[in-house]
Amino acid sequence: MTTATDRLDRSVLKLAAVLVLGALAPLLDSTIVTVAIHTVGTDLHASVATVQWVSTAYLLALAMAVPITGWSANRFGAKRMWIVALGLFLAGSMLCGAAWDIGSLIAFRIIQGVGGGLMLPILQTLLLRAAGRERIGRLMAVVTLPAVLGPILGPVIGGVLVGHLDWRWIFYVNVPICIAAIALAVRVLKPDPPAIAARLDVLGLLLVSPALAAIIYGLSQVGDHGFGHSAVLVPLAVGVLLLTAFVLRRTAEPLIDLALFRTRSFTASTALMFLTGFGLYGAMLLLPLFYQQARGETVTTAGLLLVPQGIGSLLARTAGGLTDRLGPRPVVLAGIILTTLGTIPFAITDASYWLLGVALVVRGAGLSAVNLAVMVGAFRDLEPAQIPHASSTTRIMQQLGGAFGAATLAVVLQSQLTGHHASTAYAHSFGWAIGFTVLAAVPAFFLPRGRGF
């Protein structure tokens, strides 16, 4: 039973609402831009290979910005850095809308990416400091709402903007959201506590940020070239070497505090975040392609057919409160079971649309439960001073896991398409996704259960 002390008080909910408004901009942006990418390429006379950099440049800039968030929140204050991040995203959005050619658009997307990379870890830091570790689950149910709404609203908004206005409005739509979020942040967010005079780990930054960018870039090339191509292997090798050098070096004030991994629940949670990228989120790559290639639907129809997954995610918002009471372990395991059950119909070549729709509701509920509970597991046993570094680390693991998952399933799908009919190829690929999802249950057994460990 939820007690009065367990409930989030009004000030925390008000803070969450202000921050969620700001987070809505980058989370909507990613899905809106995906819908409009073909139109952008046509209008700016860019090839498919070139226009893909509109998305790739954003993701690389986002990855390179994430490691610095822990240090910047401690050094300059989380409130100040939240407003800076929103300002960068606002400026990038306005510049993208005014881009005169594909080169300028790609450059301005980098500014957007830096703002987006700073934003989500700082959001976590602000809210976790305000709510306390015993109410993390309920809090995550609130703050992850934009991540649920993005896939539901993004394709619809993107289709309307591109179909009835100019593609530039896919960026201008962020402007009023960011302005409102900045104004509310100035009014509502409490002043930052005294800054921690931490020295910036410059060498660490020069190692880990390019490492993440190189790894994610290499993985983004897998779909076109396969894992064995130099376009994939060279950036992956460079990224792994840089990341290894970062891990092995010793410094008093590291950019990312690796001592976090001494906490068992944090280590299990971050391992789970990485593995879920293979089965849970890597399969997100397959779903829209499945409806278009195996079922012959249009892009817009495919987006609408994926709405049930978002509905399932909304229905699973109560998983936050359950996690606070029962602990992350049972909720994550239940979520993995639901996600597996919701993916199985896609491994059946002739499944009906009704069955697939119900499966997506179940899958969305499972995804939402896992996402909420694993974040609780990551933060619940940490001290307040560790939260900024933990926010950066969890975001990095989510990105790397998603990139590896998407790359692996892209290779599986491509190999299947060369020798099978599209429906059979997707059935086999979803079978791999199911296997990866089940594998994610292993670290889940090391998560806390109940209020203790």
XYZ file of C-alpha atoms in Angstrom:
453
model
C 0.000 0.000 0.000
C 1.304 3.491 -0.872
C 1.835 5.667 2.203
C 1.852 9.430 2.416
C 5.619 9.441 2.783
C 5.964 7.378 -0.399
C 3.960 9.800 -2.512
C 5.703 12.465 -4.526
C 4.904 15.860 -3.024
C 3.544 18.720 -5.074
C 6.872 20.544 -5.403
C 8.574 17.461 -6.867
C 5.703 16.901 -9.307
C 5.895 20.558 -10.335
C 9.620 20.215 -10.900
C 9.055 17.026 -12.894
C 6.457 18.718 -15.108
C 8.830 21.585 -15.930
C 11.679 19.224 -16.799
C 9.477 16.837 -18.768
C 8.368 19.765 -20.964
C 11.993 20.475 -21.841
C 12.798 16.797 -22.460
C 9.854 16.526 -24.841
C 11.705 18.608 -27.457
C 14.681 16.270 -28.151
C 12.602 13.108 -27.746
C 9.989 14.290 -30.248
C 12.654 15.695 -32.542
C 14.342 12.355 -33.196
C 11.146 10.676 -34.444
C 9.906 13.723 -36.374
C 13.210 14.100 -38.251
C 13.206 10.403 -39.189
C 9.835 10.793 -40.909
C 10.984 13.873 -42.846
C 14.483 12.768 -43.855
C 13.540 11.821 -47.446
C 11.793 15.151 -48.019
C 14.794 17.062 -46.631
C 17.154 15.240 -48.997
C 14.964 15.952 -52.019
C 14.560 19.652 -51.199
C 18.277 20.202 -50.532
C 19.366 18.045 -53.496
C 21.337 15.659 -51.293
C 21.998 11.969 -51.894
C 20.661 9.335 -49.519
C 24.163 8.741 -48.132
C 24.638 12.454 -47.438
C 21.229 13.186 -45.958
C 21.644 10.345 -43.451
C 24.271 12.546 -41.778
C 21.418 14.777 -40.608
C 20.654 11.989 -38.134
C 24.182 10.584 -37.733
C 25.809 13.938 -36.893
C 23.161 14.564 -34.245
C 23.731 11.154 -32.628
C 27.522 11.545 -32.628
C 27.339 15.023 -31.069
C 24.894 13.721 -28.473
C 27.237 10.842 -27.594
C 30.242 13.141 -27.230
C 28.358 15.564 -24.955
C 27.059 12.979 -22.473
C 30.347 12.282 -20.593
C 30.788 15.910 -19.579
C 27.382 16.241 -17.900
C 28.439 14.870 -14.493
C 31.348 17.288 -14.192
C 29.394 20.279 -15.539
C 26.463 19.694 -13.151
C 28.836 19.641 -10.169
C 30.971 22.549 -11.366
C 28.336 24.992 -12.636
C 25.128 23.664 -11.080
C 22.491 21.374 -12.548
C 19.889 24.155 -12.919
C 22.289 26.386 -14.823
C 23.405 23.539 -17.086
C 19.781 22.540 -17.745
C 19.058 26.048 -19.017
C 22.285 26.022 -21.069
C 21.305 22.674 -22.623
C 17.845 23.992 -23.527
C 19.436 27.132 -24.972
C 21.754 25.079 -27.173
C 18.887 22.916 -28.386
C 16.801 26.026 -29.069
C 19.614 27.705 -31.006
C 20.322 24.526 -32.954
C 16.643 24.118 -33.845
C 16.325 27.691 -35.118
C 19.516 27.375 -37.155
C 18.439 24.010 -38.613
C 15.170 25.568 -39.731
C 17.113 28.352 -41.451
C 19.701 26.020 -43.077
C 20.515 26.952 -46.683
C 22.088 23.665 -47.779
C 22.747 20.140 -46.529
C 26.179 21.050 -45.122
C 24.813 23.844 -42.944
C 21.953 21.637 -41.767
C 24.362 18.897 -40.682
C 26.546 21.470 -38.857
C 23.553 22.920 -37.017
C 22.354 19.437 -36.067
C 25.637 19.075 -34.146
C 24.634 22.063 -31.970
C 21.265 20.406 -31.375
C 22.992 17.142 -30.498
C 25.211 18.755 -27.866
C 22.142 20.277 -26.211
C 20.257 16.977 -26.323
C 23.242 15.067 -24.950
C 23.491 17.343 -21.927
C 19.764 17.433 -21.282
C 18.619 13.965 -20.218
C 21.412 13.128 -17.714
C 20.989 16.554 -16.083
C 17.223 15.985 -15.908
C 17.851 12.740 -14.009
C 20.284 14.479 -11.664
C 17.839 17.272 -10.791
C 14.919 14.957 -10.149
C 16.756 12.265 -8.213
C 18.196 14.877 -5.884
C 14.701 16.257 -5.285
C 12.728 13.031 -4.812
C 14.986 10.771 -2.769
C 15.907 7.175 -3.498
C 12.811 5.593 -1.922
C 10.500 7.172 -4.487
C 12.598 6.769 -7.616
C 10.125 4.373 -9.259
C 7.167 6.758 -9.049
C 9.401 9.576 -10.229
C 10.643 7.619 -13.245
C 7.037 6.876 -14.220
C 6.579 10.648 -14.565
C 9.859 11.663 -16.183
C 9.971 8.876 -18.773
C 6.597 9.991 -20.167
C 8.243 11.922 -23.052
C 10.066 8.749 -24.094
C 6.641 7.079 -24.393
C 4.912 9.981 -26.116
C 7.741 10.540 -28.620
C 7.171 7.358 -30.682
C 3.379 7.912 -30.557
C 3.211 11.595 -31.444
C 6.446 12.024 -33.419
C 5.476 10.210 -36.632
C 2.027 11.837 -36.634
C 3.372 15.364 -36.058
C 6.162 14.792 -38.577
C 3.701 13.587 -41.207
C 1.406 16.587 -40.687
C 4.255 19.130 -40.774
C 5.890 17.675 -43.873
C 2.567 17.067 -45.635
C 0.972 20.463 -45.016
C 3.862 22.852 -44.226
C 7.553 23.105 -45.067
C 10.087 20.565 -43.739
C 11.752 23.424 -41.821
C 8.861 23.308 -39.361
C 10.133 19.966 -38.047
C 12.792 22.105 -36.348
C 10.798 25.290 -35.719
C 8.246 23.262 -33.730
C 10.906 22.934 -31.000
C 11.182 26.706 -30.548
C 8.026 27.387 -28.452
C 8.659 24.236 -26.380
C 12.218 25.293 -25.537
C 11.288 28.912 -24.806
C 8.496 27.816 -22.448
C 10.789 25.255 -20.777
C 13.533 27.862 -20.213
C 11.072 30.408 -18.768
C 9.578 27.843 -16.391
C 13.012 26.529 -15.375
C 14.126 30.033 -14.383
C 10.995 30.436 -12.231
C 10.489 26.962 -10.766
C 13.887 25.315 -10.346
C 15.516 25.987 -6.997
C 18.914 27.725 -6.949
C 21.870 25.410 -7.288
C 23.782 24.431 -4.155
C 27.370 25.707 -3.850
C 29.422 24.498 -6.782
C 31.960 21.729 -6.345
C 35.321 23.055 -7.521
C 36.114 19.952 -9.531
C 38.939 19.972 -12.064
C 37.916 19.011 -15.577
C 39.521 15.732 -16.576
C 40.647 17.031 -19.972
C 42.571 13.894 -20.928
C 39.589 11.756 -19.929
C 37.325 13.917 -22.091
C 39.724 13.590 -25.038
C 39.632 9.818 -24.620
C 36.026 8.912 -23.820
C 34.069 11.360 -26.002
C 35.835 10.443 -29.279
C 35.681 6.788 -28.180
C 31.899 6.867 -27.930
C 31.559 8.774 -31.195
C 33.845 6.309 -33.010
C 32.023 3.248 -31.658
C 28.561 4.585 -32.498
C 29.711 5.729 -35.947
C 31.227 2.315 -36.669
C 28.057 0.564 -35.596
C 25.951 2.910 -37.737
C 27.854 1.655 -40.791
C 27.095 -2.015 -40.116
C 23.774 -1.972 -41.964
C 25.458 -0.832 -45.198
C 28.747 -2.747 -45.018
C 28.470 -5.604 -42.494
C 30.707 -6.135 -39.462
C 33.770 -7.198 -41.472
C 34.221 -3.996 -43.513
C 36.981 -1.487 -42.741
C 34.373 1.292 -42.505
C 33.081 -0.544 -39.434
C 36.203 -2.180 -38.009
C 38.498 0.866 -38.060
C 36.255 3.233 -36.058
C 35.273 0.376 -33.728
C 38.925 -0.475 -33.082
C 39.814 3.185 -32.481
C 36.854 3.601 -30.141
C 37.636 0.470 -28.137
C 41.317 1.452 -27.783
C 40.418 4.945 -26.571
C 37.822 3.548 -24.177
C 40.308 0.996 -22.827
C 42.868 3.745 -22.245
C 40.253 5.743 -20.348
C 39.334 2.791 -18.126
C 42.944 1.812 -17.347
C 44.240 5.279 -16.457
C 44.247 6.490 -12.865
C 43.298 10.007 -11.840
C 41.963 11.634 -8.682
C 38.984 13.321 -10.403
C 37.900 11.198 -13.398
C 35.372 12.514 -15.888
C 33.279 9.387 -15.223
C 33.616 7.829 -11.776
C 34.258 4.130 -12.391
C 34.026 3.527 -8.630
C 30.254 3.451 -9.223
C 30.691 -0.108 -10.476
C 31.663 -1.226 -6.970
C 27.958 -0.952 -6.164
C 26.477 -4.298 -7.168
C 23.017 -3.026 -8.062
C 24.471 -0.256 -10.250
C 26.720 -2.710 -12.099
C 23.835 -5.128 -12.683
C 21.592 -2.302 -13.883
C 24.112 -0.883 -16.348
C 24.829 -4.386 -17.702
C 21.091 -4.841 -18.124
C 20.809 -1.477 -19.914
C 23.422 -2.617 -22.403
C 21.875 -6.048 -22.995
C 18.358 -4.697 -23.352
C 19.664 -2.648 -26.261
C 20.053 -5.898 -28.192
C 16.670 -7.493 -27.669
C 14.346 -4.840 -26.311
C 15.401 -1.709 -28.186
C 17.312 -3.200 -31.106
C 14.002 -4.703 -32.205
C 12.638 -1.157 -32.493
C 14.675 -0.978 -35.697
C 12.815 -3.987 -37.084
C 9.238 -2.993 -36.295
C 8.640 -0.110 -38.752
C 10.627 -1.909 -41.455
C 8.583 -5.074 -40.871
C 5.312 -3.296 -41.611
C 6.767 -1.581 -44.694
C 8.772 -4.426 -46.259
C 7.009 -7.586 -45.083
C 3.458 -6.196 -45.032
C 3.742 -3.539 -47.764
C 2.454 -0.598 -45.723
C 3.338 3.066 -46.228
C 5.544 4.971 -43.788
C 2.541 6.785 -42.308
C 0.517 3.588 -41.908
C 3.492 1.844 -40.311
C 3.764 4.666 -37.788
C 0.073 4.377 -36.916
C 0.335 0.585 -36.580
C 3.053 1.086 -33.937
C 0.803 3.265 -31.755
C -0.386 0.238 -29.674
C 3.153 -0.161 -28.342
C 3.009 3.376 -26.975
C -0.401 2.652 -25.444
C 1.067 -0.377 -23.694
C 3.862 1.780 -22.326
C 1.337 4.254 -20.928
C -0.626 1.433 -19.284
C 2.534 0.232 -17.517
C 3.202 3.519 -15.714
C 2.163 1.819 -12.435
C 5.356 -0.233 -12.650
C 7.137 2.702 -10.989
C 5.168 2.354 -7.760
C 5.476 -1.439 -7.863
C 9.235 -1.144 -8.162
C 9.415 1.109 -5.101
C 7.491 -1.497 -3.086
C 8.747 -4.803 -4.512
C 12.222 -3.842 -5.709
C 13.575 -3.779 -9.276
C 14.261 -7.507 -9.708
C 10.698 -8.919 -9.932
C 9.479 -5.993 -12.033
C 12.351 -6.303 -14.531
C 11.859 -10.063 -14.835
C 8.117 -9.614 -15.357
C 8.833 -6.926 -17.960
C 11.242 -9.207 -19.821
C 8.590 -11.943 -19.900
C 5.987 -9.503 -21.267
C 8.416 -8.165 -23.867
C 9.230 -11.704 -24.990
C 5.550 -12.645 -25.252
C 4.853 -9.437 -27.177
C 7.629 -10.161 -29.675
C 6.785 -13.827 -30.392
C 3.872 -13.061 -32.804
C 6.281 -11.114 -35.028
C 8.303 -14.328 -35.429
C 5.185 -15.946 -36.965
C 5.056 -15.290 -40.702
C 1.269 -15.097 -41.092
C 0.195 -13.444 -37.827
C -2.946 -11.319 -38.162
C -2.939 -7.552 -37.669
C -5.178 -7.961 -34.621
C -2.712 -10.341 -32.992
C 0.198 -8.041 -33.810
C -1.659 -5.053 -32.358
C -2.366 -6.862 -29.081
C 1.241 -8.084 -29.027
C 2.502 -4.516 -29.350
C 0.427 -3.441 -26.340
C 1.961 -6.287 -24.315
C 5.440 -5.510 -25.645
C 5.087 -1.818 -24.834
C 4.041 -2.640 -21.275
C 7.047 -4.925 -20.879
C 9.464 -2.355 -22.281
C 8.105 0.339 -19.998
C 8.321 -1.883 -16.909
C 11.927 -2.850 -17.657
C 12.959 0.735 -18.376
C 11.443 2.072 -15.163
C 12.685 -0.698 -12.894
C 16.236 -0.796 -14.215
C 16.631 2.938 -13.568
C 15.521 2.373 -9.991
C 18.087 -0.403 -9.662
C 20.820 1.863 -10.990
C 20.264 4.764 -8.595
C 18.688 3.366 -5.451
C 21.869 2.328 -3.635
C 23.968 5.360 -4.594
C 24.827 8.403 -2.505
C 23.517 11.831 -3.640
C 27.032 12.961 -4.609
C 27.296 10.041 -7.046
C 24.096 10.843 -8.962
C 25.587 13.230 -11.589
C 28.255 10.697 -12.612
C 25.698 7.862 -12.524
C 23.337 9.820 -14.795
C 26.096 10.169 -17.400
C 27.120 6.526 -17.138
C 23.608 5.111 -17.484
C 22.968 7.290 -20.528
C 26.206 6.063 -22.136
C 25.300 2.418 -21.520
C 21.830 2.926 -22.997
C 23.297 4.506 -26.130
C 25.951 1.849 -26.612
C 23.496 -0.985 -26.014
C 20.985 0.460 -28.452
C 23.680 1.003 -31.090
C 25.041 -2.535 -30.727
C 21.539 -3.985 -30.786
C 20.494 -2.073 -33.892
C 23.747 -2.977 -35.677
C 23.535 -6.671 -34.803
C 19.906 -7.040 -35.850
C 20.591 -5.049 -39.034
C 23.220 -7.615 -40.020
C 20.898 -10.506 -39.125
C 18.084 -8.970 -41.170
C 20.308 -8.250 -44.169
C 21.649 -11.808 -44.234
C 18.119 -13.204 -43.984
C 16.771 -10.984 -46.765
C 19.380 -12.262 -49.231
C 18.066 -15.821 -49.102
C 14.466 -15.638 -47.908
C 11.160 -13.910 -48.578
C 10.757 -10.699 -46.557
C 8.161 -12.194 -44.180
C 10.414 -15.182 -43.421
C 13.475 -12.958 -43.035
C 11.719 -10.781 -40.474
C 10.396 -13.820 -38.609
C 13.947 -15.139 -38.229
C 15.251 -11.690 -37.207
C 12.596 -11.311 -34.521
C 13.596 -14.775 -33.323
C 17.089 -13.422 -32.692
C 15.572 -10.444 -30.868
C 13.651 -12.840 -28.610
C 16.874 -14.683 -27.782
C 18.642 -11.449 -26.861
C 15.681 -10.417 -24.701
C 15.818 -13.667 -22.730
C 19.588 -13.179 -22.271
C 18.881 -9.852 -20.555
C 17.265 -11.762 -17.674
C 20.711 -12.893 -16.437
C 21.868 -9.579 -14.893
C 18.311 -8.968 -13.673
C 18.826 -11.620 -10.983
C 21.523 -9.400 -9.427
C 19.154 -6.465 -8.990
C 17.691 -5.574 -5.565
C 14.367 -7.055 -4.469
C 12.259 -5.324 -1.850
C 13.518 -2.267 -0.009
C 16.693 -3.968 1.008
C 19.287 -5.681 -1.139
